[in-house]
Amino acid sequence: MSLVSTNKIDATKYELEIKVDAAGFEKALQSAYMKARKRININGFRKGKAPRKMVEQLYGENVFYEDAVNDLVNTDVGPTIEDTDYELITNPEINVTSISKDEGVMFKVTITVKPDVEISDYKGIEVEKVVNAVTDEDIDKQIQNLRERNGRLVTVEDRAAENGDVAVIDFEGFKDGVAFDGGKDSNYELALGSGTFIPGFEEQIVGHKTGEEFTINVTFPEKYQMEELAGQPCEFRIKLNEIKCKELPDLDDEFVKDATEFDTLDELKADMRKKLEESAAKNAEMETENKIFEALIEKLKADIPDVMYENKINEMVRDFEVRLSQNGLNLETYLMYSNMDMAALRKGYEEQAQKQVKVRLALEKIAELENVEITDEQTEEEIGRIAEQYGLTPARVKAVIRSKDVKNDLKVAEASKIVIDSAKING
């Protein structure tokens, strides 16, 4: 196996020519034959005992070529690529350009690598820190939310339904005068204004009184999960059985004692203010760091291949899928009920992915410029922390995450600290 040539296609793409000589190809062919022979049955020979030459005569000289080439990709081509100084960011594209027993195999391998990065003036970045003041209105909103959570529904009989009420309804849906599956229910409690049902449904219940029977007309969304109804006009026959509204508790010390750990309204408000101020301070810290990294991105010079962004989006989608599964959902169901397709989901991650890729490249370069070193002991310690966090053994973590990647993450973290600690923060 030898690397014959390296050709630069563009800033991040290279074409390698890798050759396996005749002896190496013959070794791979013999290995492929040995693995396959137990499945070969030829008249005159016991199963698995037919000589290789006999098999090649019957089925063609190239009968074992494909398996041999696949073996060579794993045993020879892959290690040859790894021995280069290139840091690949996606799987290589491997093609066979010539193959024969006499000459061996020639591979053309196209690789995409991390871009060359330039960055300067990354120390002393100047940003404004803004801490939002906590107002009395913020406290009032918190108090109102607490009252809402502790409210109780009571029946309303002296007025028509309003937004914010719960309407108890019987309903049945019809398309072209024919009832459709899944469009019927009795004594369904619908919060008006919640957007639970399709657009236009809840709005047409507002203004009706208990006991009324009426018809409403709606058009289903174009991307509705039931294809036969998507984009179709339909009518629903409604009976309004009951109207309920939320009755909120009086705002006094007795309510505070019942609903919280505090004895008085003043104590509750003081605690709410303290927590909101702590939250505002944390948000200000996060926003300030975001401003620093946004400024850092502006100082980055790199020809970044699109595949790096796509890889990051793939990672984000996988993470989102895991979070959904933890809540008993799957991505397909989520997309269906969100009236969204995969392209729209990925598009939503695009800007965030680009920022994360750029920040990572910048910090990796800074770690290099600052000669950041991470010891093996620090790496092992971080692996232990990850293992403890996820309830795994360090060995299991190493089976999933390379120690090299953990070390790189720690270098990036140190580079991040360098940038943040040196920043000039006003405010």
Short mmCIF file of C-alpha atoms in Angstrom, two decimals:
data_model
loop_
_atom_site.label_atom_id
_atom_site.label_comp_id
_atom_site.label_asym_id
_atom_site.label_seq_id
_atom_site.Cartn_x
_atom_site.Cartn_y
_atom_site.Cartn_z
CA MET A 1 0.00 0.00 0.00
CA SER A 2 1.39 3.40 -0.95
CA LEU A 3 0.21 6.99 -1.29
CA VAL A 4 0.99 7.77 -4.93
CA SER A 5 -0.10 11.39 -5.18
CA THR A 6 -1.98 14.20 -3.44
CA ASN A 7 -3.83 16.86 -5.41
CA LYS A 8 -5.50 19.91 -3.87
CA ILE A 9 -8.92 20.48 -5.42
CA ASP A 10 -9.92 23.55 -3.39
CA ALA A 11 -9.26 25.12 0.02
CA THR A 12 -10.59 22.13 1.98
CA LYS A 13 -10.75 19.27 -0.50
CA TYR A 14 -7.97 16.92 -1.61
CA GLU A 15 -7.78 13.99 -4.00
CA LEU A 16 -5.45 11.17 -2.99
CA GLU A 17 -4.27 8.31 -5.19
CA ILE A 18 -3.55 5.19 -3.15
CA LYS A 19 -2.20 2.00 -4.67
CA VAL A 20 -2.26 -1.56 -3.41
CA ASP A 21 0.30 -3.63 -5.31
CA ALA A 22 -0.35 -7.03 -6.86
CA ALA A 23 0.91 -8.91 -3.81
CA GLY A 24 -1.36 -6.95 -1.49
CA PHE A 25 -4.34 -7.50 -3.77
CA GLU A 26 -3.61 -11.23 -3.99
CA LYS A 27 -3.53 -11.43 -0.21
CA ALA A 28 -6.93 -9.72 -0.03
CA LEU A 29 -8.35 -12.05 -2.70
CA GLN A 30 -7.18 -15.13 -0.83
CA SER A 31 -8.68 -13.77 2.39
CA ALA A 32 -12.01 -13.10 0.62
CA TYR A 33 -12.00 -16.65 -0.77
CA MET A 34 -11.28 -18.17 2.65
CA LYS A 35 -14.20 -16.25 4.17
CA ALA A 36 -16.60 -17.20 1.36
CA ARG A 37 -15.65 -20.80 0.60
CA LYS A 38 -17.83 -22.41 3.29
CA ARG A 39 -20.85 -21.07 1.38
CA ILE A 40 -19.69 -22.34 -2.02
CA ASN A 41 -21.12 -25.60 -3.33
CA ILE A 42 -19.67 -27.04 -6.57
CA ASN A 43 -20.38 -30.50 -7.98
CA GLY A 44 -17.53 -32.92 -7.40
CA PHE A 45 -16.34 -31.17 -4.22
CA ARG A 46 -17.57 -31.23 -0.68
CA LYS A 47 -19.23 -27.98 0.34
CA GLY A 48 -16.55 -25.46 1.23
CA LYS A 49 -13.73 -27.51 -0.31
CA ALA A 50 -13.73 -26.25 -3.91
CA PRO A 51 -10.32 -24.75 -4.87
CA ARG A 52 -10.25 -21.02 -5.50
CA LYS A 53 -9.11 -21.44 -9.10
CA MET A 54 -12.08 -23.70 -9.79
CA VAL A 55 -14.46 -21.13 -8.31
CA GLU A 56 -12.91 -18.34 -10.38
CA GLN A 57 -13.17 -20.44 -13.54
CA LEU A 58 -16.86 -21.09 -12.95
CA TYR A 59 -17.95 -17.66 -11.71
CA GLY A 60 -15.36 -15.39 -13.29
CA GLU A 61 -11.94 -14.12 -12.32
CA ASN A 62 -13.49 -11.13 -10.49
CA VAL A 63 -15.81 -13.19 -8.27
CA PHE A 64 -13.90 -12.16 -5.12
CA TYR A 65 -12.93 -8.64 -6.24
CA GLU A 66 -15.67 -6.77 -4.40
CA ASP A 67 -15.06 -8.46 -1.05
CA ALA A 68 -11.29 -8.07 -1.47
CA VAL A 69 -11.62 -4.35 -2.24
CA ASN A 70 -13.89 -3.82 0.77
CA ASP A 71 -11.29 -5.51 2.96
CA LEU A 72 -8.53 -3.32 1.50
CA VAL A 73 -10.53 -0.17 2.27
CA ASN A 74 -10.59 -1.18 5.94
CA THR A 75 -7.11 -2.66 6.27
CA ASP A 76 -5.04 -0.47 3.94
CA VAL A 77 -6.81 2.60 2.55
CA GLY A 78 -8.24 3.76 5.90
CA PRO A 79 -4.93 3.53 7.80
CA THR A 80 -3.10 5.26 4.92
CA ILE A 81 -5.49 8.22 5.18
CA GLU A 82 -5.07 8.28 8.96
CA ASP A 83 -1.29 8.41 8.56
CA THR A 84 -1.57 11.71 6.68
CA ASP A 85 -1.65 15.03 8.52
CA TYR A 86 -5.14 15.83 7.26
CA GLU A 87 -7.98 16.20 9.78
CA LEU A 88 -11.08 14.89 8.01
CA ILE A 89 -14.48 16.43 8.75
CA THR A 90 -16.56 13.84 6.90
CA ASN A 91 -16.18 10.30 5.58
CA PRO A 92 -13.88 10.07 2.55
CA GLU A 93 -15.28 9.27 -0.88
CA ILE A 94 -13.42 6.18 -2.13
CA ASN A 95 -13.49 4.92 -5.72
CA VAL A 96 -11.55 2.22 -7.57
CA THR A 97 -9.95 3.59 -10.75
CA SER A 98 -8.17 0.43 -11.87
CA ILE A 99 -7.97 -3.17 -10.75
CA SER A 100 -6.14 -6.28 -11.96
CA LYS A 101 -4.26 -9.21 -10.51
CA ASP A 102 -1.10 -8.15 -12.30
CA GLU A 103 -1.12 -4.45 -11.36
CA GLY A 104 -3.07 -4.45 -8.12
CA VAL A 105 -5.70 -1.83 -7.22
CA MET A 106 -5.63 1.94 -7.63
CA PHE A 107 -7.95 3.98 -5.41
CA LYS A 108 -9.01 7.60 -5.83
CA VAL A 109 -9.91 9.05 -2.44
CA THR A 110 -11.56 12.46 -2.10
CA ILE A 111 -11.30 13.96 1.37
CA THR A 112 -12.69 17.15 2.94
CA VAL A 113 -10.56 18.56 5.73
CA LYS A 114 -10.80 21.28 8.35
CA PRO A 115 -10.05 24.68 6.85
CA ASP A 116 -6.99 26.75 7.56
CA VAL A 117 -7.94 29.36 10.13
CA GLU A 118 -6.59 32.82 10.79
CA ILE A 119 -7.54 34.92 13.81
CA SER A 120 -6.05 37.92 15.56
CA ASP A 121 -6.96 40.57 18.14
CA TYR A 122 -8.93 38.02 20.10
CA LYS A 123 -7.82 39.45 23.43
CA GLY A 124 -9.39 42.60 24.82
CA ILE A 125 -12.69 42.34 22.94
CA GLU A 126 -14.89 45.18 24.16
CA VAL A 127 -18.62 44.63 24.82
CA GLU A 128 -21.46 46.17 26.80
CA LYS A 129 -23.01 44.24 29.66
CA VAL A 130 -26.69 44.97 30.20
CA VAL A 131 -28.51 43.75 33.31
CA ASN A 132 -32.27 44.21 32.97
CA ALA A 133 -33.78 45.79 36.07
CA VAL A 134 -36.55 43.90 37.85
CA THR A 135 -39.70 46.05 37.97
CA ASP A 136 -42.84 45.96 40.08
CA GLU A 137 -44.66 44.84 36.92
CA ASP A 138 -42.39 41.77 36.75
CA ILE A 139 -43.33 40.89 40.33
CA ASP A 140 -47.01 41.41 39.56
CA LYS A 141 -46.78 39.00 36.62
CA GLN A 142 -45.24 36.36 38.87
CA ILE A 143 -48.00 36.87 41.44
CA GLN A 144 -50.67 36.66 38.73
CA ASN A 145 -49.17 33.42 37.40
CA LEU A 146 -49.29 31.98 40.92
CA ARG A 147 -52.95 32.95 41.24
CA GLU A 148 -53.69 31.42 37.83
CA ARG A 149 -52.10 28.13 38.88
CA ASN A 150 -54.19 28.09 42.05
CA GLY A 151 -57.44 29.19 40.46
CA ARG A 152 -60.50 26.96 40.18
CA LEU A 153 -62.99 26.54 37.36
CA VAL A 154 -66.57 27.61 38.09
CA THR A 155 -69.62 27.34 35.87
CA VAL A 156 -70.81 30.53 34.16
CA GLU A 157 -74.51 30.84 33.36
CA ASP A 158 -75.19 34.56 32.89
CA ARG A 159 -73.09 35.38 29.83
CA ALA A 160 -71.71 34.14 26.51
CA ALA A 161 -68.38 32.36 26.12
CA GLU A 162 -65.25 34.52 26.06
CA ASN A 163 -61.58 33.94 25.31
CA GLY A 164 -59.99 32.44 28.41
CA ASP A 165 -63.08 30.40 29.24
CA VAL A 166 -63.27 26.61 29.08
CA ALA A 167 -66.11 25.54 26.77
CA VAL A 168 -67.55 22.05 27.34
CA ILE A 169 -68.79 20.98 23.91
CA ASP A 170 -70.14 18.11 21.84
CA PHE A 171 -68.86 18.34 18.27
CA GLU A 172 -68.89 16.41 15.02
CA GLY A 173 -67.02 17.27 11.83
CA PHE A 174 -68.33 16.91 8.28
CA LYS A 175 -66.68 17.16 4.88
CA ASP A 176 -69.08 17.58 1.96
CA GLY A 177 -71.89 16.63 4.32
CA VAL A 178 -70.28 13.33 5.36
CA ALA A 179 -68.91 12.79 8.89
CA PHE A 180 -65.19 11.99 8.94
CA ASP A 181 -63.24 9.72 11.29
CA GLY A 182 -61.76 11.34 14.38
CA GLY A 183 -63.96 14.42 14.11
CA LYS A 184 -66.41 13.65 16.92
CA ASP A 185 -66.35 13.93 20.72
CA SER A 186 -68.68 14.61 23.65
CA ASN A 187 -68.21 16.91 26.64
CA TYR A 188 -64.82 17.98 25.38
CA GLU A 189 -63.26 20.71 27.51
CA LEU A 190 -61.74 23.27 25.18
CA ALA A 191 -59.80 26.28 26.48
CA LEU A 192 -60.85 29.14 24.22
CA GLY A 193 -57.92 31.14 22.89
CA SER A 194 -55.43 28.33 23.55
CA GLY A 195 -54.95 27.48 19.87
CA THR A 196 -55.55 23.81 20.65
CA PHE A 197 -57.86 23.29 17.67
CA ILE A 198 -57.37 24.34 14.05
CA PRO A 199 -57.45 28.07 13.25
CA GLY A 200 -60.93 29.56 13.34
CA PHE A 201 -62.51 26.83 15.47
CA GLU A 202 -62.24 28.37 18.93
CA GLU A 203 -62.97 31.89 17.70
CA GLN A 204 -66.39 30.83 16.40
CA ILE A 205 -67.43 29.43 19.79
CA VAL A 206 -66.82 32.80 21.46
CA GLY A 207 -70.11 34.69 21.81
CA HIS A 208 -72.35 31.62 22.12
CA LYS A 209 -74.24 30.74 25.30
CA THR A 210 -74.79 27.50 27.20
CA GLY A 211 -77.34 25.23 25.50
CA GLU A 212 -76.88 26.69 22.03
CA GLU A 213 -76.42 24.41 19.02
CA PHE A 214 -74.69 25.90 16.00
CA THR A 215 -72.44 25.17 13.02
CA ILE A 216 -68.98 26.56 12.40
CA ASN A 217 -66.96 26.45 9.18
CA VAL A 218 -63.19 26.01 9.07
CA THR A 219 -60.46 25.11 6.58
CA PHE A 220 -57.84 22.59 7.67
CA PRO A 221 -54.15 23.57 7.32
CA GLU A 222 -52.37 22.55 4.11
CA LYS A 223 -49.96 20.34 6.09
CA TYR A 224 -52.55 18.69 8.34
CA GLN A 225 -51.60 15.18 9.52
CA MET A 226 -54.71 13.59 7.96
CA GLU A 227 -54.01 13.99 4.24
CA GLU A 228 -57.66 13.61 3.23
CA LEU A 229 -58.51 16.74 5.25
CA ALA A 230 -55.39 18.82 4.52
CA GLY A 231 -56.41 22.16 3.00
CA GLN A 232 -60.09 21.13 2.88
CA PRO A 233 -63.09 23.24 3.99
CA CYS A 234 -65.24 21.44 6.60
CA GLU A 235 -68.06 22.20 8.99
CA PHE A 236 -68.48 21.25 12.62
CA ARG A 237 -71.83 20.92 14.38
CA ILE A 238 -71.44 22.14 17.94
CA LYS A 239 -73.51 21.92 21.11
CA LEU A 240 -72.27 24.15 23.95
CA ASN A 241 -73.00 22.22 27.14
CA GLU A 242 -71.28 24.40 29.71
CA ILE A 243 -69.08 27.45 30.09
CA LYS A 244 -66.44 27.57 32.81
CA CYS A 245 -64.19 30.40 33.86
CA LYS A 246 -61.27 30.46 36.22
CA GLU A 247 -61.96 32.04 39.59
CA LEU A 248 -58.77 33.38 41.12
CA PRO A 249 -58.05 33.37 44.86
CA ASP A 250 -57.90 36.65 46.75
CA LEU A 251 -54.42 38.07 46.98
CA ASP A 252 -53.73 38.15 50.71
CA ASP A 253 -51.53 36.58 53.37
CA GLU A 254 -53.89 33.60 53.75
CA PHE A 255 -53.52 32.74 50.08
CA VAL A 256 -49.73 33.07 50.36
CA LYS A 257 -49.66 30.69 53.35
CA ASP A 258 -51.76 28.12 51.48
CA ALA A 259 -49.91 28.30 48.16
CA THR A 260 -46.27 28.93 49.16
CA GLU A 261 -43.71 28.43 51.92
CA PHE A 262 -44.06 32.05 53.02
CA ASP A 263 -46.31 33.64 55.64
CA THR A 264 -46.92 37.04 54.12
CA LEU A 265 -47.33 38.63 50.70
CA ASP A 266 -44.38 40.95 51.37
CA GLU A 267 -42.10 37.97 52.07
CA LEU A 268 -43.25 36.30 48.85
CA LYS A 269 -42.64 39.42 46.78
CA ALA A 270 -39.17 39.88 48.30
CA ASP A 271 -38.24 36.29 47.41
CA MET A 272 -39.61 36.70 43.89
CA ARG A 273 -37.59 39.89 43.40
CA LYS A 274 -34.40 38.21 44.66
CA LYS A 275 -34.82 35.24 42.31
CA LEU A 276 -35.68 37.45 39.33
CA GLU A 277 -32.61 39.60 39.99
CA GLU A 278 -30.40 36.50 40.21
CA SER A 279 -31.89 35.26 36.94
CA ALA A 280 -31.36 38.66 35.30
CA ALA A 281 -27.71 38.62 36.40
CA LYS A 282 -27.17 35.13 34.95
CA ASN A 283 -28.90 36.10 31.69
CA ALA A 284 -26.69 39.18 31.49
CA GLU A 285 -23.58 37.01 31.89
CA MET A 286 -24.75 34.67 29.15
CA GLU A 287 -25.68 37.49 26.82
CA THR A 288 -22.33 39.18 27.42
CA GLU A 289 -20.50 35.97 26.54
CA ASN A 290 -22.63 35.67 23.40
CA LYS A 291 -21.60 39.21 22.41
CA ILE A 292 -17.94 38.31 22.96
CA PHE A 293 -18.22 35.24 20.76
CA GLU A 294 -20.14 37.14 18.08
CA ALA A 295 -17.30 39.66 18.02
CA LEU A 296 -14.82 36.77 17.89
CA ILE A 297 -16.56 35.35 14.81
CA GLU A 298 -16.02 38.66 13.03
CA LYS A 299 -12.27 38.26 13.54
CA LEU A 300 -12.22 34.75 12.02
CA LYS A 301 -10.87 34.16 8.52
CA ALA A 302 -11.57 30.69 7.13
CA ASP A 303 -13.01 29.07 4.03
CA ILE A 304 -15.51 26.83 5.84
CA PRO A 305 -17.03 23.97 3.80
CA ASP A 306 -20.81 23.58 3.97
CA VAL A 307 -20.44 20.01 5.20
CA MET A 308 -19.24 21.33 8.56
CA TYR A 309 -22.51 23.20 8.98
CA GLU A 310 -24.48 20.18 7.84
CA ASN A 311 -22.67 17.96 10.33
CA LYS A 312 -23.49 20.37 13.15
CA ILE A 313 -27.16 20.48 12.11
CA ASN A 314 -27.21 16.67 12.05
CA GLU A 315 -25.86 16.70 15.61
CA MET A 316 -28.52 19.19 16.74
CA VAL A 317 -31.32 17.16 15.18
CA ARG A 318 -30.04 14.00 16.92
CA ASP A 319 -29.92 15.84 20.26
CA PHE A 320 -33.47 17.09 19.73
CA GLU A 321 -34.60 13.57 18.88
CA VAL A 322 -33.09 12.27 22.13
CA ARG A 323 -34.90 14.97 24.14
CA LEU A 324 -38.17 14.05 22.45
CA SER A 325 -37.67 10.37 23.26
CA GLN A 326 -37.10 11.24 26.92
CA ASN A 327 -40.61 12.71 26.88
CA GLY A 328 -42.15 9.69 25.17
CA LEU A 329 -42.26 11.26 21.69
CA ASN A 330 -40.55 10.59 18.39
CA LEU A 331 -39.40 12.99 15.70
CA GLU A 332 -41.88 11.82 13.08
CA THR A 333 -44.84 12.45 15.40
CA TYR A 334 -43.46 15.84 16.44
CA LEU A 335 -43.10 16.95 12.81
CA MET A 336 -46.61 15.76 11.99
CA TYR A 337 -48.29 17.65 14.81
CA SER A 338 -46.11 20.72 14.30
CA ASN A 339 -47.10 20.90 10.62
CA MET A 340 -43.38 20.90 9.82
CA ASP A 341 -41.11 18.82 7.61
CA MET A 342 -37.47 17.86 8.17
CA ALA A 343 -36.23 20.60 5.84
CA ALA A 344 -38.00 23.26 7.93
CA LEU A 345 -36.62 21.77 11.17
CA ARG A 346 -33.08 21.80 9.79
CA LYS A 347 -33.52 25.35 8.49
CA GLY A 348 -34.38 26.44 12.01
CA TYR A 349 -30.99 25.21 13.23
CA GLU A 350 -28.99 26.75 10.39
CA GLU A 351 -27.97 30.08 11.96
CA GLN A 352 -27.14 28.52 15.32
CA ALA A 353 -25.08 25.79 13.64
CA GLN A 354 -23.04 28.29 11.65
CA LYS A 355 -22.24 30.29 14.79
CA GLN A 356 -21.20 27.20 16.75
CA VAL A 357 -18.94 25.94 13.96
CA LYS A 358 -17.24 29.34 13.59
CA VAL A 359 -16.74 29.79 17.33
CA ARG A 360 -15.29 26.28 17.63
CA LEU A 361 -12.82 26.88 14.80
CA ALA A 362 -11.79 30.20 16.30
CA LEU A 363 -11.22 28.71 19.76
CA GLU A 364 -9.30 25.74 18.39
CA LYS A 365 -6.97 28.13 16.60
CA ILE A 366 -6.59 30.27 19.74
CA ALA A 367 -5.73 27.16 21.76
CA GLU A 368 -3.00 26.44 19.20
CA LEU A 369 -1.67 30.01 19.23
CA GLU A 370 -1.69 30.10 23.03
CA ASN A 371 0.06 26.70 23.25
CA VAL A 372 -2.71 25.33 25.48
CA GLU A 373 -1.72 21.92 26.83
CA ILE A 374 -4.00 19.37 28.48
CA THR A 375 -2.41 16.50 30.39
CA ASP A 376 -3.51 12.88 30.22
CA GLU A 377 -4.48 13.17 33.89
CA GLN A 378 -6.81 16.09 33.12
CA THR A 379 -8.33 14.11 30.26
CA GLU A 380 -8.94 11.07 32.47
CA GLU A 381 -10.46 13.30 35.12
CA GLU A 382 -12.88 14.79 32.58
CA ILE A 383 -13.82 11.32 31.32
CA GLY A 384 -14.57 10.36 34.93
CA ARG A 385 -16.76 13.44 35.33
CA ILE A 386 -18.70 12.60 32.17
CA ALA A 387 -19.11 9.00 33.33
CA GLU A 388 -20.48 10.13 36.69
CA GLN A 389 -22.85 12.62 35.06
CA TYR A 390 -24.44 9.97 32.84
CA GLY A 391 -24.18 7.03 35.20
CA LEU A 392 -21.63 5.20 33.06
CA THR A 393 -18.22 3.66 33.62
CA PRO A 394 -15.14 5.48 32.28
CA ALA A 395 -14.54 2.51 29.96
CA ARG A 396 -18.02 2.92 28.49
CA VAL A 397 -17.42 6.63 27.92
CA LYS A 398 -14.15 5.85 26.12
CA ALA A 399 -16.01 3.40 23.90
CA VAL A 400 -18.25 6.23 22.74
CA ILE A 401 -15.97 9.29 22.90
CA ARG A 402 -12.32 9.27 21.89
CA SER A 403 -9.89 10.51 24.53
CA LYS A 404 -8.44 12.73 21.81
CA ASP A 405 -11.79 14.48 21.39
CA VAL A 406 -12.17 14.97 25.14
CA LYS A 407 -8.71 16.55 25.25
CA ASN A 408 -9.61 18.86 22.37
CA ASP A 409 -12.80 19.91 24.16
CA LEU A 410 -10.76 20.82 27.23
CA LYS A 411 -8.38 22.86 25.07
CA VAL A 412 -11.32 24.74 23.58
CA ALA A 413 -12.67 25.41 27.07
CA GLU A 414 -9.32 26.89 28.10
CA ALA A 415 -9.21 29.03 24.96
CA SER A 416 -12.71 30.25 25.73
CA LYS A 417 -11.59 31.26 29.22
CA ILE A 418 -8.66 33.19 27.74
CA VAL A 419 -10.96 35.17 25.45
CA ILE A 420 -13.60 35.89 28.12
CA ASP A 421 -11.15 36.75 30.91
CA SER A 422 -9.30 39.21 28.67
CA ALA A 423 -12.44 40.92 27.37
CA LYS A 424 -13.21 44.53 28.31
CA ILE A 425 -16.75 44.48 29.67
CA ASN A 426 -18.48 47.81 30.15
CA GLY A 427 -21.56 48.21 32.31
#
